[in-house]
Coordinates of C-alpha atoms in Angstrom, one line a residue:
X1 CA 0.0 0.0 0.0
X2 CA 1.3 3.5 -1.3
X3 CA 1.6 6.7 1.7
X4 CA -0.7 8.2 -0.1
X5 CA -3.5 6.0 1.3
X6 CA -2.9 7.0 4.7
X7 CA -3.9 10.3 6.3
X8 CA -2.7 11.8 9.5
X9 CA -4.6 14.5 11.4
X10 CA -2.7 16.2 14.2
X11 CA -4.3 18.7 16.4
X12 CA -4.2 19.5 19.9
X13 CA -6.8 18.6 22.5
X14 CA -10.0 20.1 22.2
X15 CA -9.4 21.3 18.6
X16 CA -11.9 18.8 17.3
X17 CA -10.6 15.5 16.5
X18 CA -13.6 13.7 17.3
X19 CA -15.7 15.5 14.7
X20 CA -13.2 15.5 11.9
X21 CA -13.1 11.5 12.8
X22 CA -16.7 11.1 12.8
X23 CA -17.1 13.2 9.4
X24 CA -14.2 10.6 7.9
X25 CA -16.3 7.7 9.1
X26 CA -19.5 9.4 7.8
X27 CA -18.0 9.7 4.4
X28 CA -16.8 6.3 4.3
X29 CA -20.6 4.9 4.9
X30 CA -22.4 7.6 2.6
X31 CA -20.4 7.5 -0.3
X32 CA -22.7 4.7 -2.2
X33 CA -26.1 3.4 -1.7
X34 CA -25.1 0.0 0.6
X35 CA -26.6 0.8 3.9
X36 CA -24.3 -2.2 5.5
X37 CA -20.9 -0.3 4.4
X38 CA -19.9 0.2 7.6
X39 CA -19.7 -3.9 8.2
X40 CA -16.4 -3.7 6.3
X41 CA -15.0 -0.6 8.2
X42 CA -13.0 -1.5 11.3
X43 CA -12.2 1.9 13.8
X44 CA -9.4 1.4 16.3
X45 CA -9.5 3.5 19.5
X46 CA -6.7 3.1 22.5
X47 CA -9.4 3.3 25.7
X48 CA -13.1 1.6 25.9
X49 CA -14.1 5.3 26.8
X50 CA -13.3 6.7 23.5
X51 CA -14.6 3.9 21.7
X52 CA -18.0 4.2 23.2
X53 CA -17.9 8.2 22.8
X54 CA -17.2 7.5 19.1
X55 CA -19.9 4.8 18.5
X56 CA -22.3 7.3 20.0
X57 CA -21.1 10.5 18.2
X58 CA -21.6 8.5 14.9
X59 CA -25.3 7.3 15.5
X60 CA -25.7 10.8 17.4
X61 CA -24.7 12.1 13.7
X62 CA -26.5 10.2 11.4
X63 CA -29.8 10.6 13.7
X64 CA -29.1 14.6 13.2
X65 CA -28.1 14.3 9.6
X66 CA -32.1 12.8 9.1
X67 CA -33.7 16.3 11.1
X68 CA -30.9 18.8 10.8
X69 CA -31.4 19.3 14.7
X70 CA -28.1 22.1 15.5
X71 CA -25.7 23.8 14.0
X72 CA -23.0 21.7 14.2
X73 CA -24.9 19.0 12.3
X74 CA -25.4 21.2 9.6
X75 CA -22.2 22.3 9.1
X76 CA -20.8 18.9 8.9
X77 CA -23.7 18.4 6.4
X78 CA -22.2 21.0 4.6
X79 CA -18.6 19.4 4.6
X80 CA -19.9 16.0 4.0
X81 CA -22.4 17.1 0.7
X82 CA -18.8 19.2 -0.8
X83 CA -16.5 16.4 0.2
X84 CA -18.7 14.0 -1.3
X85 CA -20.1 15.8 -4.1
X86 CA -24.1 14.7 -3.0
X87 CA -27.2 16.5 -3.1
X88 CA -27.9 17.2 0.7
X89 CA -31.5 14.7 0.6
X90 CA -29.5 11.6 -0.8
X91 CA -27.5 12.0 2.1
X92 CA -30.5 12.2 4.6
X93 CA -32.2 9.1 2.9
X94 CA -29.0 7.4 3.4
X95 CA -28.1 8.5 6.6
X96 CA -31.3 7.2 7.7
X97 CA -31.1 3.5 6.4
X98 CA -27.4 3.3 7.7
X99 CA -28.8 4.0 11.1
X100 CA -31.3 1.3 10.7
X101 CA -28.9 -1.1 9.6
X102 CA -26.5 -0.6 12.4
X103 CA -29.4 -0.5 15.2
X104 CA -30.4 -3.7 13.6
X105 CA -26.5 -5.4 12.9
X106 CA -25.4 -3.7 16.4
X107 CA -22.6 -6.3 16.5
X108 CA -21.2 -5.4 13.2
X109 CA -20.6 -1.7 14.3
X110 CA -16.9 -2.4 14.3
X111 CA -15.9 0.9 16.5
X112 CA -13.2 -0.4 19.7
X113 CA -10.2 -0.4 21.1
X114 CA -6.6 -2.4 20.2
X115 CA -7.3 -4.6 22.9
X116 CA -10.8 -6.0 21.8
X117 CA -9.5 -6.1 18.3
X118 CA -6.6 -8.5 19.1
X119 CA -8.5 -10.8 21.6
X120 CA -11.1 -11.4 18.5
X121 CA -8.2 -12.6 15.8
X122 CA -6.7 -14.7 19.1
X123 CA -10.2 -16.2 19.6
X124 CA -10.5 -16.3 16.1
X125 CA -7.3 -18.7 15.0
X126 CA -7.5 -20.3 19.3
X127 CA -7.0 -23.6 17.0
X128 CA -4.3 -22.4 15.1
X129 CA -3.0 -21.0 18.3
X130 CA -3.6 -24.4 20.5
X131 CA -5.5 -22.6 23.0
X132 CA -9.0 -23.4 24.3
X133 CA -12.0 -21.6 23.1
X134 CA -12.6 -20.6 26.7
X135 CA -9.2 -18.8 27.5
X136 CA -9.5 -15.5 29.3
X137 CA -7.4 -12.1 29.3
X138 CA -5.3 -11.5 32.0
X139 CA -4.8 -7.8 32.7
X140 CA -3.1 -8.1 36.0
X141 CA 0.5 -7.7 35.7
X142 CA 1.4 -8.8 39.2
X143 CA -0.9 -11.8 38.8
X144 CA 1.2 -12.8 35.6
X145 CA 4.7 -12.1 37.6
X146 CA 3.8 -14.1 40.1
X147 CA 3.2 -16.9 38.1
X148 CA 6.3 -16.3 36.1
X149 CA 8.2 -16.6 39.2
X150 CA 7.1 -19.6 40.7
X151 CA 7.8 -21.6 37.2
X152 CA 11.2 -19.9 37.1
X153 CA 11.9 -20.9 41.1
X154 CA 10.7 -24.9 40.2
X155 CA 13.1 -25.0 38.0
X156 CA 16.0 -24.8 41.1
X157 CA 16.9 -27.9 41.1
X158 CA 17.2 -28.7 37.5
X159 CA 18.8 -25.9 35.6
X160 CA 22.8 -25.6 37.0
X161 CA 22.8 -21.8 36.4
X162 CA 19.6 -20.7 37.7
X163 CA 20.0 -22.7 40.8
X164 CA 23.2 -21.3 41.4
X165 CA 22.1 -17.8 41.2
X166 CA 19.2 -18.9 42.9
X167 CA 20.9 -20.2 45.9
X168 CA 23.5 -17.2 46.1
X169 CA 20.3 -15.2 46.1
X170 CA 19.1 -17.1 49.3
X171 CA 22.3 -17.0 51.0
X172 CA 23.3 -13.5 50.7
X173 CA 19.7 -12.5 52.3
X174 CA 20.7 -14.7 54.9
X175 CA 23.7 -13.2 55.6
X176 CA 21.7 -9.5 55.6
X177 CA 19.5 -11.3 58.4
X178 CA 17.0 -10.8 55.9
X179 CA 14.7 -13.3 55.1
X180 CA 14.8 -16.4 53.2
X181 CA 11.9 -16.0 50.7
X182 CA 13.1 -14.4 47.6
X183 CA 10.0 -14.3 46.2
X184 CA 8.9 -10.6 46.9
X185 CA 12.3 -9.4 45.8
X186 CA 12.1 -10.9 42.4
X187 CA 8.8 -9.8 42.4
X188 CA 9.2 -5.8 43.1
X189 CA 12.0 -5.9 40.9
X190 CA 10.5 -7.6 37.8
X191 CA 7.6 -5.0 37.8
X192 CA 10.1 -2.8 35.5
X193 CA 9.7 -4.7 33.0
X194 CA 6.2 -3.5 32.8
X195 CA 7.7 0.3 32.6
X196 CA 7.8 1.9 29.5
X197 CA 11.0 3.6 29.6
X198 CA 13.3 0.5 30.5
X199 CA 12.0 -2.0 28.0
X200 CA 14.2 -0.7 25.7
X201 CA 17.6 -1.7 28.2
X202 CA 16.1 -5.0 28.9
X203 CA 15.6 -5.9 25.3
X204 CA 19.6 -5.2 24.9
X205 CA 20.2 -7.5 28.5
X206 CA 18.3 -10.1 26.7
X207 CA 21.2 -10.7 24.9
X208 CA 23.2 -11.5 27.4
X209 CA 23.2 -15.0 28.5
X210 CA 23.7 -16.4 31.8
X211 CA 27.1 -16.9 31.6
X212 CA 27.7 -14.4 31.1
X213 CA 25.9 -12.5 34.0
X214 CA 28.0 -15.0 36.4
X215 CA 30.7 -14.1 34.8
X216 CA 30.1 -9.8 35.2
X217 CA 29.9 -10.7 38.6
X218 CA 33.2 -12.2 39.0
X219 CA 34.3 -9.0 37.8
X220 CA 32.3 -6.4 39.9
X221 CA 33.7 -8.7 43.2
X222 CA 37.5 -8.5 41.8
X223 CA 36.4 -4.7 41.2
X224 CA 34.4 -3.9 44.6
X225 CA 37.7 -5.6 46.7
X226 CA 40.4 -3.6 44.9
X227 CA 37.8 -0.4 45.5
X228 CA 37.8 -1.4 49.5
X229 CA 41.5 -1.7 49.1
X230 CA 41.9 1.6 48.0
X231 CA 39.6 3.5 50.4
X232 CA 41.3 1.2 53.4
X233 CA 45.1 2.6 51.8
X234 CA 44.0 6.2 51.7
X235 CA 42.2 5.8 55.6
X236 CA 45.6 4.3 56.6
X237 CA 47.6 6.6 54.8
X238 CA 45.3 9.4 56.3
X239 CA 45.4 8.0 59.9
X240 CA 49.4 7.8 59.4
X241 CA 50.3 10.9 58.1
X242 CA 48.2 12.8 60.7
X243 CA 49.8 11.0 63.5
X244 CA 54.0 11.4 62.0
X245 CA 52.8 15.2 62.7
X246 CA 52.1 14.5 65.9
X247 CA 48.9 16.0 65.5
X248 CA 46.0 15.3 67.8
X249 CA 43.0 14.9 66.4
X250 CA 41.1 17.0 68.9
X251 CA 43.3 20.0 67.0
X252 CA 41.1 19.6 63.9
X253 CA 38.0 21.7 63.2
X254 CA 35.4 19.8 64.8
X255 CA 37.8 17.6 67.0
X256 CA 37.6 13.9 66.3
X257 CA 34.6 13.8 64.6
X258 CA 36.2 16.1 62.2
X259 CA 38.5 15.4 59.5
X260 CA 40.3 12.2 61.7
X261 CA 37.2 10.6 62.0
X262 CA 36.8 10.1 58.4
X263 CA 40.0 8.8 57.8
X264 CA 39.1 6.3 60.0
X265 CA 36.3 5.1 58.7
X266 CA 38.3 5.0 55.4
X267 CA 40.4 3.0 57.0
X268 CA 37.7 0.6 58.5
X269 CA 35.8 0.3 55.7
X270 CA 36.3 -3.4 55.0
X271 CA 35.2 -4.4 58.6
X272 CA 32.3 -1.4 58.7
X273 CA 28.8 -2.8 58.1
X274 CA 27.6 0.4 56.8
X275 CA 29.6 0.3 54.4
X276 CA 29.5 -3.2 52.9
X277 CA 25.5 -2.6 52.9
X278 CA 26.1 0.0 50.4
X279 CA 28.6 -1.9 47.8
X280 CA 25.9 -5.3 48.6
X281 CA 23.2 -2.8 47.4
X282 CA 24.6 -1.9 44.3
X283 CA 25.9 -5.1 43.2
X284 CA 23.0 -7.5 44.2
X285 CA 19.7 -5.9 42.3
X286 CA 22.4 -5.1 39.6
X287 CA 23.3 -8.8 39.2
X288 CA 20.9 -11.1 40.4
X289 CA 17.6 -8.6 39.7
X290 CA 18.6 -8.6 36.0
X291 CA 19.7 -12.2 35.6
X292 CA 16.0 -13.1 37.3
X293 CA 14.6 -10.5 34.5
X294 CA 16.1 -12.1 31.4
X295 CA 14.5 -15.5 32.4
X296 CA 11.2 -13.7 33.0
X297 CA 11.4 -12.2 29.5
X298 CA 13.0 -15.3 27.9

């Protein structure tokens, strides 16, 4: 099909979409004599709201078209009879029998929304599909997560790399004197896949097998322990240089919770708590958050 077939109206809200819509439907149904015309038109809305407001605008329409009952109806009249070319009582008589016909063939007035459109093909080809005639449409995202998660979590046990991960998972919870049950974890992390602006980054980790996500985290650990090395070799450093001054630290602008105090911690920071929280946060949904997501999606 050539561009020129397709037409694209932009406008702002409230500018009057609907009734330049409408008026393309309208033409659509009036152009010829076949009162069931608008069998063969399919209109595709994104919310059940605007669908409804467009089936009724339409019928609204070609109910005012019969009487001429406001102004607005005439003036689309008038746009319709130029567009068209059609004396202004052909239209009438027509509009008349299309509203017949669709009051009568109610379930042929193909006006919905994306959703409704692509559950009839699916119920349509269910045999092509192998799916039973009686499926239903699941619309809640945590509902499908949930279930997602507890196939992924049977497979522990039976697939070497998920139950590794799986198991690290576990322990490292443990060790937080957190609990056990992963399942909420997984679960508040995986809703991002459900946001619009990180599909994109999860369709390029898709790529990236599991392997190689162990292997990343090799790297962040060999990473993370040279970073604590670091900060514990300036802390010392710190610590050493104040002391060959034979400085105290209560001499420093705000004594020893002063500039000392952070050397110390520098120094420390291998055995501080605090400390390892903050690397274990930013490795752990990093690693095991987006491994868990690439079997969800897979």
């Amino acid at each position: 099909m050539s561009q020129k077939n397709f037409t694209v109206y932009r406008s702002s809200a409230g500018s009057g979409k609907t009734f330049t819509l409408v008026k393309e439907y309208l033409k659509l149904i009036l152009a010829d004599d076949d009162c069931n015309k608008f069998r063969g038109i399919l209109a595709i809305t994104f919310t059940n709201k605007a669908a409804e407001e467009m089936k009724q605008r339409v019928i609204d329409t070609l109910d005012d078209l019969t009487v001429l009952k406001n102004e607005q109806t005439k003036s689309l009249l008038e746009q319709v009879k130029s567009e068209l070319n059609l004396d202004e009582n052909i239209i009438k008589a027509r509009a008349k029998k299309i509203l017949n016909a669709i009051l009568h063939n109610y379930s042929d007035f193909a006006i919905g929304t994306i959703d409704s459109f692509t559950h009839r093909i699916i119920r349509s080809f269910a045999n092509d599909l192998k799916i039973g005639f009686n499926f239903e449409v699941e619309l809640d995202a945590e509902l499908i997560l949930e279930h997602v998660i507890d196939v992924l979590i049977s497979k522990a046990g039976s697939d070497e790399d998920i139950t590794k991960v799986l198991v690290e998972f576990i322990e490292s919870k443990i060790e937080d004197e957190k609990s056990w049950k992963i399942e909420n974890n997984i679960l508040g992390f995986s809703k991002n896949l459900f946001k619009e602006d990180t599909c994109s980054h999860f369709r390029n980790l898709k790529k990236i097998s599991i392997k190689d996500f162990l292997a990343l985290r090799s790297l962040f650990y060999k990473k993370i322990k040279l970073f604590e090395n670091k900060i514990n070799e300036v802390g010392k450093k710190g610590v050493e240089k104040i002391k060959s001054k034979n400085i105290e630290f209560k001499d420093f602008l705000n004594g020893e919770k002063g500039l000392p105090k952070y050397f110390e911690k520098l120094a420390l920071f291998e055995k501080d708590v605090n400390c390892w929280c903050l690397i274990h946060t930013l490795w752990q949904p990093l690693m095991t958050g987006n491994f868990i997501l690439i079997k969800l999606m897979a």
